Coordinates of C-alpha atoms and ligand atoms in Angstrom, one line a residue:
M11 CA 182.0 76.9 18.6
T12 CA 181.5 76.0 22.2
Q13 CA 178.2 77.0 23.7
K14 CA 179.8 77.0 27.2
R15 CA 180.9 80.0 29.1
I16 CA 182.9 80.4 32.4
Y17 CA 182.1 83.2 34.7
F18 CA 184.9 84.1 37.1
G19 CA 185.1 86.5 40.0
R20 CA 183.0 87.5 43.0
F21 CA 179.5 86.0 43.4
I22 CA 177.1 87.5 45.9
S23 CA 173.7 86.0 46.7
T24 CA 171.2 85.6 49.5
P25 CA 170.3 81.9 49.9
R26 CA 168.2 82.6 53.0
P27 CA 166.6 85.8 54.4
D28 CA 169.1 88.0 56.2
E29 CA 172.1 85.9 54.9
L30 CA 174.5 87.5 52.5
L31 CA 176.7 84.8 50.8
I32 CA 179.9 86.2 49.4
R33 CA 182.1 83.8 47.4
T34 CA 184.9 84.0 44.8
G35 CA 185.3 81.3 42.2
A36 CA 184.0 80.2 38.8
V37 CA 180.7 79.0 37.3
L38 CA 180.3 77.0 34.1
V39 CA 177.2 77.8 32.1
D40 CA 175.9 75.6 29.2
R41 CA 174.0 77.8 26.8
R42 CA 172.7 75.0 24.5
D43 CA 169.0 75.3 23.6
G44 CA 169.1 78.9 24.7
R45 CA 168.5 77.9 28.3
G46 CA 171.7 78.8 30.1
V47 CA 171.9 76.3 32.9
I48 CA 174.6 76.4 35.5
E49 CA 176.5 73.1 34.9
K50 CA 179.3 73.3 37.5
V51 CA 180.5 75.6 40.2
N52 CA 183.9 75.7 41.8
W53 CA 184.6 78.0 44.8
S54 CA 188.3 77.2 45.0
V55 CA 189.2 78.7 41.6
N56 CA 191.6 81.7 42.0
G57 CA 192.1 83.0 38.4
P58 CA 190.8 82.7 34.9
N59 CA 193.4 80.0 33.8
D60 CA 192.7 78.1 37.0
A61 CA 189.0 78.2 36.1
V62 CA 189.6 76.5 32.8
S63 CA 191.7 73.7 34.3
K64 CA 189.6 73.2 37.4
L65 CA 186.3 73.1 35.5
G66 CA 187.9 70.9 32.8
V67 CA 186.5 72.8 29.9
E68 CA 188.0 75.1 27.3
A69 CA 185.5 78.0 27.1
P70 CA 185.6 81.8 27.1
V71 CA 186.0 83.3 30.5
I72 CA 184.0 86.3 31.6
T73 CA 185.4 88.1 34.5
T74 CA 184.0 90.7 37.0
K75 CA 185.9 93.8 37.8
E76 CA 187.8 93.8 41.1
T77 CA 185.2 96.4 42.3
G78 CA 182.3 94.4 41.1
F79 CA 180.4 91.1 41.5
F80 CA 177.8 88.9 40.0
F81 CA 174.4 89.0 41.6
P82 CA 171.2 87.1 40.7
G83 CA 168.9 89.0 38.4
F84 CA 166.1 90.8 40.1
I85 CA 162.5 89.4 39.8
D86 CA 159.8 92.0 39.5
T87 CA 156.7 90.1 40.7
H88 CA 154.2 92.9 39.8
I89 CA 154.5 95.5 37.1
H90 CA 152.1 97.1 34.7
A91 CA 153.9 97.6 31.4
P92 CA 151.4 100.0 29.8
Q93 CA 151.6 102.3 32.8
Y94 CA 155.3 103.0 32.3
P95 CA 154.8 106.4 30.7
N96 CA 153.0 107.5 33.9
V97 CA 155.9 106.8 36.3
G98 CA 155.9 109.7 38.7
I99 CA 152.5 111.0 37.7
F100 CA 150.0 110.4 40.5
G101 CA 149.5 113.8 42.2
K102 CA 147.7 113.4 45.5
S103 CA 145.5 110.6 44.3
T104 CA 144.7 107.4 46.1
L105 CA 143.9 104.1 44.5
L106 CA 140.4 104.3 43.2
D107 CA 140.6 107.9 41.8
W108 CA 144.1 107.2 40.6
L109 CA 142.7 104.4 38.4
T110 CA 140.0 106.5 36.8
T111 CA 142.1 109.7 36.5
Y112 CA 145.5 108.4 35.3
T113 CA 145.5 104.7 34.7
F114 CA 142.4 103.7 32.6
P115 CA 142.9 106.5 30.1
L116 CA 146.6 105.6 29.5
E117 CA 146.0 101.8 29.4
S118 CA 143.1 102.2 26.9
S119 CA 145.3 104.3 24.6
L120 CA 147.4 101.2 23.9
G121 CA 144.6 99.6 22.0
N122 CA 141.6 101.8 21.6
P123 CA 141.8 104.8 19.2
K124 CA 138.8 106.3 21.1
S125 CA 140.7 106.4 24.4
P126 CA 140.3 109.8 26.2
M127 CA 144.1 110.1 26.0
Y128 CA 143.7 111.0 22.3
H129 CA 141.2 113.8 22.8
D130 CA 143.8 116.6 22.9
S131 CA 146.1 115.0 20.4
S132 CA 146.8 116.8 17.1
S133 CA 148.1 113.6 15.4
P134 CA 145.8 110.7 14.5
P135 CA 145.6 108.0 17.1
D136 CA 147.9 105.0 16.6
P137 CA 147.5 102.6 19.5
L138 CA 149.8 100.0 18.0
A139 CA 152.7 102.4 17.5
R140 CA 152.2 103.7 21.0
A141 CA 152.2 100.2 22.5
K142 CA 155.3 99.4 20.6
A143 CA 157.2 102.4 21.9
V144 CA 156.0 101.9 25.5
Y145 CA 156.6 98.1 25.6
N146 CA 160.1 98.3 23.9
R147 CA 161.1 100.9 26.4
V148 CA 159.8 99.3 29.6
I149 CA 161.5 96.0 28.8
S150 CA 164.9 97.8 28.0
K151 CA 164.5 100.0 31.0
T152 CA 163.8 97.2 33.5
L153 CA 166.6 95.1 32.1
S154 CA 169.0 98.0 32.5
H155 CA 168.1 98.0 36.2
G156 CA 168.8 94.3 36.5
T157 CA 165.3 92.9 36.2
T158 CA 165.7 89.5 34.5
T159 CA 162.2 88.3 35.2
A160 CA 159.0 90.3 35.2
S161 CA 155.4 89.4 35.8
Y162 CA 153.6 91.9 33.6
Y163 CA 150.1 93.2 33.4
A164 CA 149.4 94.4 29.9
T165 CA 145.9 95.8 28.9
I166 CA 142.6 94.3 27.8
H167 CA 143.7 94.4 24.2
V168 CA 144.7 91.1 22.7
E169 CA 146.8 92.4 19.8
T170 CA 149.1 94.7 22.0
T171 CA 149.2 92.2 24.9
N172 CA 150.6 89.7 22.4
L173 CA 153.0 92.4 21.1
L174 CA 154.3 92.8 24.7
A175 CA 154.9 89.0 24.8
E176 CA 156.7 89.0 21.4
L177 CA 159.0 91.9 22.4
A178 CA 159.9 90.4 25.8
F179 CA 160.7 87.1 24.1
K180 CA 162.7 88.8 21.3
I181 CA 164.6 91.1 23.6
G182 CA 165.2 88.3 26.0
Q183 CA 163.6 89.1 29.3
R184 CA 162.0 86.2 31.2
A185 CA 158.3 87.2 31.4
Y186 CA 154.8 86.3 32.4
I187 CA 152.3 88.2 30.4
G188 CA 148.8 88.9 31.5
R189 CA 145.9 90.2 29.4
V190 CA 144.0 92.3 31.9
C191 CA 140.5 91.0 32.5
M192 CA 137.8 93.6 33.5
D193 CA 134.2 93.4 32.4
R194 CA 132.1 94.8 35.3
P195 CA 130.1 97.8 34.1
E196 CA 129.8 99.5 37.5
T197 CA 133.6 99.9 37.9
C198 CA 135.0 99.8 34.4
P199 CA 134.6 102.7 31.9
D200 CA 132.8 102.1 28.6
Y201 CA 136.0 102.9 26.7
Y202 CA 138.0 100.3 28.6
R203 CA 136.1 97.1 29.3
D204 CA 135.6 93.6 28.0
E205 CA 132.1 93.3 26.7
S206 CA 131.1 90.1 28.6
T207 CA 132.3 87.0 30.3
E208 CA 132.4 85.2 27.0
Q209 CA 134.6 87.9 25.4
T210 CA 136.9 88.0 28.5
I211 CA 137.4 84.2 28.3
A212 CA 137.8 84.1 24.5
N213 CA 140.3 87.0 24.4
T214 CA 142.3 85.5 27.3
K215 CA 142.4 82.1 25.5
A216 CA 143.7 83.9 22.4
S217 CA 146.6 85.4 24.3
I218 CA 147.3 82.0 26.1
E219 CA 147.6 80.4 22.7
F220 CA 149.8 83.1 21.4
C221 CA 152.2 82.8 24.3
K222 CA 152.3 79.0 24.0
D223 CA 153.2 79.3 20.3
L224 CA 156.1 81.7 21.2
D225 CA 157.5 79.5 23.9
P226 CA 156.0 76.0 24.1
T227 CA 158.2 75.2 27.1
G228 CA 156.8 78.1 29.0
E229 CA 160.2 78.5 30.7
R230 CA 161.1 82.0 29.3
L231 CA 157.6 83.2 28.5
A232 CA 154.2 82.3 29.6
H233 CA 150.7 83.7 29.9
I234 CA 149.5 84.5 33.4
I235 CA 145.7 84.8 34.0
T236 CA 145.0 88.3 35.2
P237 CA 141.7 89.4 36.6
R238 CA 142.5 93.0 37.4
F239 CA 141.0 92.8 40.9
A240 CA 137.7 91.5 42.3
P241 CA 135.8 94.8 41.8
S242 CA 136.6 94.9 38.1
C243 CA 135.2 91.5 37.2
L244 CA 131.8 89.8 37.0
P245 CA 131.6 86.9 39.5
E246 CA 131.0 84.5 36.6
T247 CA 134.2 85.8 35.0
L248 CA 136.2 85.2 38.1
S249 CA 134.9 81.6 38.2
Q250 CA 135.6 80.9 34.6
L251 CA 139.1 82.4 34.9
G252 CA 139.7 80.1 37.9
T253 CA 138.6 77.1 35.8
L254 CA 140.8 78.2 32.9
A255 CA 143.9 78.5 35.1
K256 CA 143.2 75.1 36.6
K257 CA 142.8 73.4 33.3
D258 CA 146.3 74.4 32.1
D259 CA 147.9 74.8 35.5
L260 CA 148.5 78.5 34.7
R261 CA 149.8 81.2 36.9
I262 CA 147.3 83.8 38.2
Q263 CA 147.9 87.4 39.2
T264 CA 145.6 90.0 40.8
H265 CA 145.4 92.7 43.4
I266 CA 144.3 92.3 47.0
S267 CA 143.6 94.5 50.0
E268 CA 145.7 97.4 48.8
N269 CA 143.5 100.3 50.0
L270 CA 140.7 100.7 52.6
N271 CA 138.1 102.1 50.2
E272 CA 138.8 99.2 47.8
I273 CA 138.2 96.8 50.6
K274 CA 134.9 98.5 51.5
L275 CA 133.9 98.3 47.8
V276 CA 134.6 94.5 47.8
K277 CA 132.5 94.1 50.9
E278 CA 129.6 95.9 49.2
M279 CA 130.0 94.1 45.9
Y280 CA 130.5 90.6 47.4
P281 CA 128.4 90.7 50.6
E282 CA 128.0 86.9 50.6
H283 CA 131.7 86.4 51.1
E284 CA 133.6 86.5 54.4
S285 CA 136.6 88.4 53.2
Y286 CA 138.4 89.8 50.1
A287 CA 140.7 86.7 50.1
G288 CA 137.6 84.6 50.5
V289 CA 136.2 86.0 47.2
Y290 CA 139.2 84.8 45.3
D291 CA 139.2 81.5 47.1
H292 CA 135.5 80.9 46.3
H293 CA 136.2 81.4 42.6
G294 CA 139.2 79.1 42.4
L295 CA 141.7 81.9 42.2
L296 CA 143.7 81.3 45.3
T297 CA 146.3 78.7 44.3
P298 CA 150.0 78.0 44.7
R299 CA 150.5 79.7 41.3
T300 CA 148.7 82.9 42.4
I301 CA 150.5 86.2 42.9
L302 CA 148.5 88.6 45.1
A303 CA 149.8 92.2 44.8
H304 CA 149.9 94.4 47.9
A305 CA 148.1 92.5 50.7
V306 CA 148.5 95.6 52.9
H307 CA 145.5 95.1 55.1
L308 CA 144.8 91.4 55.3
S309 CA 143.1 90.1 58.4
K310 CA 144.7 87.3 60.4
E311 CA 142.1 84.9 59.0
E312 CA 143.0 86.0 55.4
M313 CA 146.7 85.5 56.1
A314 CA 145.9 82.0 57.3
L315 CA 143.8 81.3 54.2
V316 CA 146.5 82.6 51.8
K317 CA 149.0 80.4 53.6
A318 CA 146.7 77.4 53.5
R319 CA 146.3 77.8 49.7
N320 CA 150.1 78.4 49.4
A321 CA 149.3 81.6 47.4
K322 CA 152.1 84.2 47.0
I323 CA 152.3 87.9 47.8
S324 CA 154.0 90.6 45.9
H325 CA 155.0 93.4 48.2
C326 CA 155.0 96.8 46.4
P327 CA 156.3 99.3 49.0
A328 CA 157.0 102.3 46.7
S329 CA 153.5 102.1 45.3
N330 CA 151.9 101.7 48.8
S331 CA 153.7 104.9 49.9
A332 CA 153.0 106.9 46.7
L333 CA 149.3 106.1 46.7
G334 CA 149.1 106.4 50.5
S335 CA 147.7 102.8 50.7
G336 CA 149.3 101.8 54.0
F337 CA 152.1 99.8 55.5
C338 CA 152.4 96.1 54.5
P339 CA 153.5 94.0 57.5
V340 CA 156.1 91.9 55.6
R341 CA 157.7 90.3 58.7
E342 CA 154.3 89.1 59.9
L343 CA 153.6 87.6 56.4
L344 CA 156.9 85.8 56.4
D345 CA 156.4 84.6 60.0
V346 CA 153.0 83.1 59.0
G347 CA 155.0 81.3 56.3
I348 CA 153.7 83.0 53.2
D349 CA 156.1 83.4 50.2
V350 CA 156.7 87.1 49.5
G351 CA 158.6 88.8 46.7
L352 CA 158.9 92.4 45.6
G353 CA 157.1 94.4 42.9
T354 CA 157.7 97.8 41.5
D355 CA 153.9 98.1 40.7
V356 CA 154.8 100.7 37.9
S357 CA 153.1 103.2 37.9
G358 CA 151.4 103.1 41.3
G359 CA 155.1 102.8 42.1
Y360 CA 157.2 105.6 40.6
S361 CA 160.3 103.6 39.8
P362 CA 161.0 100.7 37.4
S363 CA 163.9 99.6 39.7
I364 CA 163.7 96.6 42.0
L365 CA 166.7 97.9 43.8
D366 CA 164.5 100.9 44.7
A367 CA 161.9 98.5 45.8
V368 CA 164.5 96.8 48.1
R369 CA 165.2 100.2 49.7
N370 CA 161.5 101.1 50.1
A371 CA 160.8 97.7 51.6
C372 CA 163.6 98.3 54.2
I373 CA 162.2 101.8 54.9
V374 CA 158.6 100.8 55.2
S375 CA 159.5 97.9 57.5
R376 CA 161.0 100.4 59.9
H377 CA 157.7 102.4 59.9
V378 CA 155.9 99.1 60.6
G379 CA 158.3 98.4 63.5
Y380 CA 157.8 101.9 64.9
L381 CA 154.0 101.6 64.7
A382 CA 154.3 98.3 66.5
G383 CA 155.8 100.1 69.5
G384 CA 159.4 100.1 68.3
N385 CA 159.7 96.5 67.4
S386 CA 163.0 96.1 65.5
R387 CA 162.1 92.5 64.5
C388 CA 159.9 94.1 61.9
N389 CA 162.9 95.8 60.3
L390 CA 164.1 94.2 57.1
S391 CA 167.9 94.1 56.7
V392 CA 169.6 94.8 53.4
A393 CA 170.1 91.0 53.0
D394 CA 166.4 90.5 53.8
G395 CA 165.5 93.0 51.1
L396 CA 167.8 91.4 48.5
W397 CA 166.5 88.0 49.4
L398 CA 162.9 89.2 48.7
A399 CA 164.1 90.6 45.3
T400 CA 165.7 87.3 44.2
M401 CA 165.0 84.1 46.1
G402 CA 161.6 85.3 47.4
G403 CA 160.7 86.5 44.0
A404 CA 161.7 83.1 42.6
K405 CA 159.2 81.3 44.9
V406 CA 156.5 83.9 44.1
V407 CA 156.7 83.2 40.3
G408 CA 157.0 79.4 40.7
M409 CA 160.7 79.3 39.9
E410 CA 162.2 78.2 43.2
G411 CA 165.4 76.3 42.7
R412 CA 165.7 77.7 39.1
L413 CA 166.3 81.4 39.8
G414 CA 167.8 83.5 42.5
G415 CA 171.2 81.9 43.1
F416 CA 174.4 80.3 41.8
E417 CA 173.8 76.6 42.4
E418 CA 174.2 73.8 39.9
G419 CA 171.1 73.4 37.8
M420 CA 169.9 77.0 38.2
L421 CA 169.5 79.3 35.2
W422 CA 172.1 82.0 34.4
D423 CA 169.8 85.0 35.0
V424 CA 172.4 87.3 36.4
Q425 CA 173.5 91.0 36.7
E426 CA 177.1 92.1 36.9
I427 CA 177.3 95.0 39.4
V428 CA 180.2 97.5 39.4
L429 CA 180.9 100.1 42.2
G430 CA 182.8 103.3 42.1
D431 CA 186.5 103.0 43.1
V432 CA 187.7 106.3 44.7
D433 CA 191.4 106.8 44.0
E434 CA 193.9 108.7 46.1
F435 CA 192.9 112.0 44.6
G436 CA 189.2 111.4 45.4
D437 CA 188.4 110.8 41.7
V438 CA 186.1 108.0 40.7
N439 CA 184.4 106.4 37.7
E440 CA 181.0 107.8 38.4
T441 CA 178.5 105.1 39.4
G442 CA 176.7 106.8 42.3
V443 CA 178.3 104.4 44.9
D444 CA 181.7 105.5 46.1
I445 CA 183.9 102.8 47.5
F446 CA 187.1 104.0 49.3
G447 CA 188.6 100.6 49.6
W448 CA 188.4 99.9 53.3
E449 CA 184.8 98.8 53.4
D450 CA 184.3 95.1 53.7
W451 CA 182.0 93.4 51.1
E452 CA 179.0 93.3 53.3
N453 CA 179.2 97.1 53.8
R454 CA 179.8 97.6 50.0
V455 CA 176.6 95.7 49.3
A456 CA 174.8 98.0 51.8
K457 CA 176.2 101.0 50.0
W458 CA 175.0 99.6 46.7
V459 CA 171.5 99.0 48.1
W460 CA 171.1 102.5 49.6
N461 CA 172.7 104.5 46.8
G462 CA 172.9 102.3 43.7
D463 CA 171.0 102.6 40.4
D464 CA 171.3 101.5 36.8
R465 CA 174.8 103.0 36.5
N466 CA 176.0 100.1 38.6
V467 CA 174.5 97.4 36.3
R468 CA 177.2 96.7 33.8
R469 CA 175.9 93.6 32.1
V470 CA 172.7 91.5 32.3
W471 CA 172.1 87.9 31.2
V472 CA 168.9 85.9 30.9
G473 CA 169.2 82.2 30.3
G474 CA 172.9 82.7 29.5
R475 CA 172.2 85.3 26.8
L476 CA 173.6 88.8 27.2
V477 CA 170.6 91.0 27.1
H478 CA 172.0 94.3 28.3
E479 CA 175.4 96.0 28.4
R480 CA 176.0 99.5 29.7
K481 CA 178.1 101.4 27.2
Ligands
GUN519 N1 144.1 97.7 41.6 C1 143.5 97.5 40.4 N2 144.2 97.9 39.4 C2 145.3 98.4 39.8 C3 146.5 98.9 39.2 O1 146.6 99.1 38.0 N3 147.5 99.3 40.1 C4 147.4 99.2 41.4 N4 148.4 99.5 42.2 N5 146.3 98.7 42.0 C5 145.3 98.3 41.2
FE520 FE1 149.3 96.9 40.4

């Protein structure tokens, strides 16, 4: 049986910010070794049979609906898997009280039977069963929204962090898995804290090894070094994590400059350092493989430092609005030359959908523009937002040239989008996006971005493997 597949129909992508590329044609994918690499593309193909003859290969042809298109899979550059049960639950809190009220109790319950989450429970605590349910669900849910790659924070627990890795690998989502490092007694509760720097490093190494055993190539699954944020970690821990990342050239993820009280706390805890970004830089954590979540309040000097180190930023607009953290100046970050992608930041963010993050990025950018005196240059277009969600994300997770488009040599991490087709009676197959037929494709994409959801995601592939199909 051939391991090749031909995809025929409409292909939409965003090769550059603010540029929507709409093409019809065929793409040949080689699924050998489970990698799913695009072997050949042909944009002059005009039918399934033509595809077979022009690509010169007998292979099954998979076709988009007339009202649909292939789009690169979304990349969620910042998501907390264990926080998924809390989506929408944040009340009126802001970052620091949100962490202690909602987040630490939930995260600890995925590994610690003594978590405060179990105090009111009538059934005996079963952290492993809880982790299994949550992690299975968050992977399926994000896939159903078109997220083909996710950079996950897990919890401090090795066993269930490794379970998240195992499930992502088995279900087939491309994933970076971080065991959360937090060992500073002033800021981490007794029930949810690594005991010491030694324990932090030993547990992190255990998870690194587990991920390496699962996927020795690191292409579909890899560990990512995850100091929660500077206030959570002992300085010695930050240094040793920097050294560990350097030794194996591992990715790093953490939070930066999300909230004004957090920034104040960092100043108090690290008085000898010039800035928040400076703390990470000093400890060897500001590298081209580093994903910094939020970066809402960076100074100009910090932006220059982030750029100089070629570190990346995950913009999480839904979270920044939900927790009242502030407005991230995305256009300015891009103008400085920093690579930016999008993150849902579940559950600071209320939605597991990167399409929702695209919308929120567009909206927040308009508030930024308004606050800058009505500067429409700040406004992100639909194509800018989609670029951040795909090509921008690919740069952020170190997969530039491999993910985010339909060029030869790229991986087939793709979602098939369908839109509603309103007939002459006004009836439609319900997808939330009503297309009357006179809209051009650019406007159809705009309608998808502003009103679309998981009903529009018909099929999802990662590395050429079908990993979600909407029934
Ligand atoms: N800063 C430290 N931990 C967290 C977290 O879990 N979510 C968010 N949004 N910010 C953080
Ligand atoms: Fe976060």
